[in-house]
Amino acid sequence: MHFALIRWLAISCWRQQPAPLLAAIFAIAMGVSLGLGISLVNTSALNEFDNAISQINGEAQYQLTGALDWIDDDVLSMVEQSADVIAASPAISMNIPIDDRLNNKPTTLPLIALDIFRAAKVAPSLLPRADSSFAGGASSRVFSDNAIFLSAAAQRNLQLQAGDQLPVLINESTVILTVSGDVPGVSNDTSIAIMDIGAAQFSLGWLGKLSRIDLRLAEGVDAKDWLAALKQSNVVGAANVRLDRPDVKKQRMSNLSRAYRVNLNVLALVALLTGGFIVFATLDLAVTRLIPTLSLVSVLGANSVVRLRLVLILSVVLGVLGSLLGIVLGIALAWALLGLIGGDLGGGFFASTRPALSLPASSLALFFLLGVIAAMAGGLSPALKLKALSPAHALKSGQSLALESKMSPLMMSCLLFCAGALLLLLPAINGLPLAAYLAIACWLFAGVLVVSPLLGFIASALSRSSFTNASPLLMMAILRLNNAHSRAFPALAGVVASFALVCAMAIMVYSFRVSVDHWLEEILPASLYVRAPTTGTSGALNNELRASLSAIEGIDRIEFARSLDLIIDPEKPPVELIARTIDAANPGQSIPITGKLLNLSMKDDSCITIYVSEPASGIYDWAVGDTVLLPLPSDSTDPTCFQVGAIWRDYARQSGAIAINSADYKRLSNDASVSSASVWLKESANETELIGKIRAKLESLPALSIRSAEDIRTLSLTIFDRSFAVTYALEAVALLVSLFGVATTYSGEALSRMREFGMLRHLGITRRQIATLFVYESVFCISLGVLWGALVGSAISQVLIQRVNPQSFNWSMQTHWPLTQLLVAALVLVVLGACTATLAARKSAGRGPIDAVRTDW
Amino acid sequence: MNDPIAKLPLVVCGSGLGKRYDDRWLMRDSDIQVMAGESVALLGESGVGKSTLLNLIAGLEPFNEGQLQVAGDKLEPNQTETDSSAEMRRKKIGFVFQAFHLLPHLSVVQNVSLPLLLIGYSIESAVPEALLFLNKLGLEHLSEKRPSTLSGGEQQRVALARSLVHKPALLLADEPTGNLDPESAERALKLMKTTVQESQCALILVTHSEHAASICDRRIRLADGMLSSDDNGTPPEQKLKPELV
Amino acid sequence: MTIMKIQSLSRRQFLKNASPIIALVAPGINPSIAAELDRETYPDVVPGRQLVFPKDHGAHRDYRTEWWYLTAWLQSSNGPIGLQVTFFRSRTPYGRKNPSRFAPKQLILAHAALAIPEHGKLIHDQQSWRETKSVAQFSDLDTDLTIGLSNNRWRMKRTQSDQYEISIKADQFQFNITATPPAQMTAPVLQGDAGYSKKGSGAKQASYYYSRPQLQIEGEYQADGNKTAISGTGWLDHEWSSELLGKDAVGWDWVGLNFDDGSALMAFQMRSDSGSALFSTARHITANGQLRESNGPLQFEPLRFWISPRTSARYPVSLRLQTGLIDIVIEPLLDDQELDSRGSTGVIYWEGAVQVWLSQDIDRSGKKLKEPVARGYLELTGYAGDLSI
């Protein structure tokens, strides 16, 4: 089976030049490790979230919740009277704001308040345990009005233990709670606080209210029927309750973060792709160098199948080694990322967790396979070309041949380009822009394939012009590029692929950033923003306070607003309802409207106008002019109808937001409370002074958040940058990988042209001139690669901006060009690439010309 | 003296040359003189250092003892930096190798233009000149072809054209017919001889072939570290004083 | 009696990992805890208070602990069974000012157990709730206790005609019984000094305590399979108190016995670590409700021990009791009547149906020469020390 022969050939290939093969292994490893690392972080975060949710839900079969954040606790009495209920456990679930005078500590803590008796049947893992070392040793602290129990993780994060005090902000004052023990049933990473429900209602301002009721119904009871019967009573009917299955929350989070996770995974896979190119380049070169040996061997009797097998085996071995290394690196990367930045890679979905690393075998296997496949794909083309080699011819001419492929690259490139263009016409599938991803892949390949003929074309044009008269070396460089452009392909391919990706990502992120910046300006028109930390059910700024604020000297005007969560579709996360001052005649002044306004002719006067955000419109399929039903409490017997007046841009609330005029909201809900204020200052006013004055007026809310628009903008952009940190890292890696490609290709090149260089020295060219020649060639090639890569990257960036982002996240943005960034990156790549190439050339040109022209191979 | 040869300029003048590899002396105390238009065959066994001597003369390898002057340029002993003699090689020397060594990605005329470009011609003037030269050698029909499409003999003749296109004072040929069949070898040698004679270029031809040696004016042999004339009986060459040419 | 059970046991912390529930019932075991709490919040049990009925049948919500405790020896078609049900009320020191409906001011716990010899051990269930309207509530005016959701509802109610209706619907069993006081003993028997029953040497270590012995029980139960009719005699204790006990007691032994001739006997002793009695008392009740003090030393003499396979506790399940007026031997219906109530009161103890013979009616070899003269319940607490695992 010629395995011995193949092994011998492979080893000699390795011995001849181990560096490029190592580089190929490394390139695959990089791609696999990135993809795997990111995938593992996401999986771990999601699993952690699932576990946390499971612990919190316990064995509750159903959860009874309302459309708003809370339900009346009278509902519990009604529920308890039903004969079909086996267990009913009330719960209050909230994020309590911690007095931020504790420096450097997290500002909110997730809290669940329960009745420990009832919860024992439904969510036993949440039961609190009083600390035995507590003053006096009694464990009855569970019922104390101010006892709070912190899980191990919460105690760590807040640096508190049993006996310490925890000040929290509730409505208008600070409430001091005493840490009285822990929550032994939750996992070590879950940060949560538990309180008795009676204490919580009293201390945290939830009198008469619950977040939800966890239920177990008797066997055979139909939940829908049961709920319908329950709603017959006035109390329950008015409360607008619904039954949720707890699993739904898991599904929601999975869905919510899915687009983000898929995007990241795709980005990482792209790194793998670049690795594939490197393999291709390396094998191409290795194979070329092997031709004399192979030809001899072929003539001696080994057939074309041997040659094919050799390359395929080589590529599989490279792939396996690279993938194995990549998996190890990927696990290490995931572990490091989880330890350093937690489970959140920028999307903000899993922000508070520091999950344990989960290693699903399927992920490991998948990325291993991907690495091997990428390597094999890279080796396929050289393998096929090699198969078609005519050995005798190769032997006779005594020179290495550049392998020609069957189909013209230009042709293939055009086909791929068209395929990509067609794919762009397709819509998103299941919320994921799969067609767009494929289009990007097509265009990338198209761009890479065409670069070699492109090089030839440009070199040919240049050789005819007077440009090359500057120096004979330049002439020689151009002539060579003109006639042997396909030899430059491996290096070029890597450069084009990676630079295209770098450009595409850089342009997309920059455009996004500038769009966000502009959007921030539009959405933060006031100078100061005052927010009263709410505890979920009521706003903090009462009428008195509002009046006193308005009276402050230096304030031009204040607008108050109220925000709360609405559940429109139980399968989906809540939408934020913002009730604020909106001028119906000119809504564009208050909110950043995109697209057109509702035509007066289409306006339905019986409906209340609402303005929905882009994400909301994407998720719920709302267009301008549509009438929608919202689960807002209403007094009248007819359900209120709402009509979409316009769509506005919103980058902050990905699950959707609805803006409504506060007057309309107050009328509907009788809820006149507010939770925030936007303050416009007079021209002459001193901002710092005014902040002080406002704080003084709001003394009773000591830790109100007052921020200037500038601060919020800066903070938002910082968060944005952090979110894309991973993307930036990927770009850097892509560049690195391409530099590898350049280095190895050119060092290979230099070595293979040793004879040529030797001969040139015989002709009277100095070593330095040979190096210069090489520099000209490499700079020209790389520059072309960079330029062309930039063009391809720009095209791909448009796919990202116009298709991928809107289809994944329902966002739109304008394109902005980060010229400085790109220029710098290009220069870096060209300079580094040329340096690498030159160093390689120096090394081989330095060898005596004598060796070079030795007459035997 | 009335010797017509003695009046011609001395292209290569080396005396007391010594070349050492590690602790072995390739040659010691050797003299060599070649005049313009003269062709000298350099004989000797394989591995004795004939190619090395060519490299010494071309300034590609340093010699350890003695004095050497090539085409009017004085070469210093023990000079490891071989780039200083690059200009000399460019302008005054032509090389022909056993393995042809044409650049595969350039056409024949481009290959032949190379030396002209190196001495400063622009491509507009180099190519016609190369073409002319090819024409002169009867090779113009090959001018647009790639070396890989030529036969061995054709390649070597093109290589010859390249080596002489810039009118060097000295042609160094290292076993030029080693890879050729007898007919091609014959043609190549004939071409070499005529061109060299016409242009008054000196030729040092390293060869094993009796036939190749026979086209030359005289023969020298490198053996046992000594360079001596090998004339099959004719008296040894007189040692002539080196004169600046 | 049961006050002591709760309080002292909690102090001993029998369990390595105290269940969260245990916490709630036992506020302020430790004197220092008590110092923390407002001493004036729980009223003291003082002598001289007149017990008024029917009001005192109801709950006394200001006092710290209270219970209604019914035991019965019943006959069914399958033989004799024992039945016990207890409703506890515990007032926490918290939530005084809390208007929330969940304010944990009063807690209601209950457990019920059936001793059926074929089962080999007790069948038992328990519930714990905070006072919640319609689901866990008690009346201040009469005995009327409810606990549990509708499919798990337990009730004890005294009717206008002075009958107790008890209905227990647990997961593994249920029973409905009516308990009627005997014609000769319609008035509740006040224990101690007109209801002021001392529990230790300290002045405030006392409870208000009355009993209703010789209750005629009729009803049915269902443990597995069919409903079975039951009838027999029972005993109800109602006690309430606020105060802590002496530190040295580790547990107590208590009996409540209904004699065939219509009389009844209640006796208990508090035990120290070494097993010796710290405080003991006995009360004889004649068939027509008259009280008789015993005037001799009270002696509980263990005759036979049983070791729990689950907790390794060693209970003296058979005792000889001498009160000076009577000398009896007490034998259990079955040995394993250990109750694990960690899910509610947080303690493990032995509470079992017993039969009584006169000592003179048993010969040297243990053979019973005559029929038993009384039936009732024996309660043994403080024997399940730290569980050895």
Short mmCIF file of C-alpha atoms in Angstrom, two decimals, chain C residues 86-225:
data_model
loop_
_atom_site.label_atom_id
_atom_site.label_comp_id
_atom_site.label_asym_id
_atom_site.label_seq_id
_atom_site.Cartn_x
_atom_site.Cartn_y
_atom_site.Cartn_z
CA THR C 86 -51.33 17.64 68.30
CA PHE C 87 -51.87 21.19 67.22
CA PHE C 88 -49.25 23.69 68.33
CA ARG C 89 -49.29 27.42 68.31
CA SER C 90 -46.11 29.40 68.70
CA ARG C 91 -45.79 33.13 68.94
CA THR C 92 -42.54 34.48 67.52
CA PRO C 93 -40.97 37.59 68.95
CA TYR C 94 -41.06 39.18 65.50
CA GLY C 95 -43.39 40.96 63.24
CA ARG C 96 -45.14 42.93 65.96
CA LYS C 97 -45.35 46.03 63.78
CA ASN C 98 -45.58 44.30 60.46
CA PRO C 99 -48.91 44.84 58.70
CA SER C 100 -48.14 42.25 56.05
CA ARG C 101 -50.47 39.31 55.84
CA PHE C 102 -47.41 37.14 56.03
CA ALA C 103 -46.06 38.76 59.16
CA PRO C 104 -44.70 35.79 61.07
CA LYS C 105 -46.31 36.57 64.40
CA GLN C 106 -47.97 33.24 65.06
CA LEU C 107 -46.99 29.85 63.77
CA ILE C 108 -49.19 26.81 63.65
CA LEU C 109 -47.78 23.33 63.53
CA ALA C 110 -49.40 19.98 63.79
CA HIS C 111 -48.58 16.37 63.73
CA ALA C 112 -50.68 13.27 63.67
CA ALA C 113 -49.72 9.64 64.09
CA LEU C 114 -51.39 6.25 64.01
CA ALA C 115 -49.90 3.29 65.85
CA ILE C 116 -51.02 0.18 63.99
CA PRO C 117 -49.25 -2.94 65.23
CA GLU C 118 -49.16 -4.65 61.80
CA HIS C 119 -47.15 -1.74 60.43
CA GLY C 120 -44.41 -2.24 62.94
CA LYS C 121 -43.89 1.47 63.38
CA LEU C 122 -45.88 4.69 63.42
CA ILE C 123 -47.56 6.18 60.39
CA HIS C 124 -47.22 9.87 60.79
CA ASP C 125 -47.47 13.25 59.10
CA GLN C 126 -46.87 16.86 60.01
CA GLN C 127 -47.55 20.35 58.78
CA SER C 128 -46.12 23.75 59.51
CA TRP C 129 -47.63 27.09 58.65
CA ARG C 130 -47.66 30.62 59.74
CA GLU C 131 -51.08 31.91 60.75
CA THR C 132 -52.93 32.41 57.50
CA LYS C 133 -56.59 33.13 57.09
CA SER C 134 -58.58 29.99 56.17
CA VAL C 135 -55.46 27.91 55.82
CA ALA C 136 -53.77 27.93 59.20
CA GLN C 137 -55.81 29.57 61.84
CA PHE C 138 -57.07 29.24 65.38
CA SER C 139 -59.83 30.76 67.34
CA ASP C 140 -59.34 32.87 70.41
CA LEU C 141 -62.77 31.96 71.68
CA ASP C 142 -62.90 28.22 71.58
CA THR C 143 -60.99 25.21 70.40
CA ASP C 144 -61.15 25.65 66.64
CA LEU C 145 -57.98 24.88 64.75
CA THR C 146 -57.47 24.53 61.04
CA ILE C 147 -54.32 23.79 59.17
CA GLY C 148 -53.57 22.93 55.53
CA LEU C 149 -54.87 23.41 52.02
CA SER C 150 -58.11 21.72 51.10
CA ASN C 151 -56.62 18.45 49.99
CA ASN C 152 -54.58 18.25 53.14
CA ARG C 153 -56.84 19.85 55.68
CA TRP C 154 -56.58 19.07 59.41
CA ARG C 155 -59.17 20.31 61.82
CA MET C 156 -59.88 20.15 65.51
CA LYS C 157 -63.03 21.84 66.65
CA ARG C 158 -65.08 21.80 69.78
CA THR C 159 -68.76 22.02 69.02
CA GLN C 160 -71.49 23.77 70.91
CA SER C 161 -72.44 20.46 72.44
CA ASP C 162 -68.95 20.07 73.86
CA GLN C 163 -67.84 17.47 71.40
CA TYR C 164 -64.51 17.58 69.67
CA GLU C 165 -64.56 16.94 65.94
CA ILE C 166 -61.19 15.99 64.61
CA SER C 167 -60.55 15.46 60.95
CA ILE C 168 -57.11 14.70 59.58
CA LYS C 169 -56.41 14.27 55.89
CA ALA C 170 -52.79 13.36 55.42
CA ASP C 171 -50.96 11.89 52.44
CA GLN C 172 -50.77 8.36 53.73
CA PHE C 173 -53.75 8.17 56.04
CA GLN C 174 -56.78 10.03 57.17
CA PHE C 175 -59.21 9.85 60.04
CA ASN C 176 -62.34 11.53 61.28
CA ILE C 177 -63.29 11.14 64.89
CA THR C 178 -65.55 12.67 67.45
CA ALA C 179 -64.45 12.85 71.06
CA THR C 180 -67.13 13.28 73.70
CA PRO C 181 -66.42 13.95 77.36
CA PRO C 182 -68.02 11.39 79.71
CA ALA C 183 -71.19 12.24 81.47
CA GLN C 184 -69.49 12.10 84.86
CA MET C 185 -66.66 14.33 83.87
CA THR C 186 -68.04 17.08 81.74
CA ALA C 187 -65.90 19.80 83.18
CA PRO C 188 -62.27 20.11 82.13
CA VAL C 189 -59.88 18.79 84.78
CA LEU C 190 -57.66 21.61 85.92
CA GLN C 191 -54.12 20.43 86.55
CA GLY C 192 -51.76 21.83 89.10
CA ASP C 193 -53.27 24.49 91.25
CA ALA C 194 -56.55 25.35 89.53
CA GLY C 195 -54.81 25.18 86.25
CA TYR C 196 -51.50 26.73 87.32
CA SER C 197 -49.12 23.83 86.76
CA LYS C 198 -45.55 24.20 87.89
CA LYS C 199 -42.84 22.67 85.78
CA GLY C 200 -39.76 23.35 87.74
CA SER C 201 -38.35 25.07 90.76
CA GLY C 202 -38.39 28.57 89.33
CA ALA C 203 -41.46 30.67 90.02
CA LYS C 204 -42.17 31.44 86.44
CA GLN C 205 -41.57 27.93 85.14
CA ALA C 206 -45.16 26.97 84.81
CA SER C 207 -48.03 26.62 82.42
CA TYR C 208 -51.77 26.85 82.44
CA TYR C 209 -52.90 23.32 81.97
CA TYR C 210 -56.13 21.40 81.87
CA SER C 211 -56.98 17.94 80.66
CA ARG C 212 -60.06 16.14 79.42
CA PRO C 213 -59.54 12.47 80.14
CA GLN C 214 -61.86 9.56 79.39
CA LEU C 215 -63.13 11.04 76.13
CA GLN C 216 -65.37 8.66 74.22
CA ILE C 217 -64.04 8.40 70.72
CA GLU C 218 -66.01 7.28 67.67
CA GLY C 219 -64.96 7.51 64.11
CA GLU C 220 -63.15 5.91 61.22
CA TYR C 221 -59.72 5.85 59.74
CA GLN C 222 -58.15 4.83 56.51
CA ALA C 223 -54.49 3.92 56.32
CA ASP C 224 -54.24 1.67 53.35
CA GLY C 225 -57.27 0.41 51.58
#
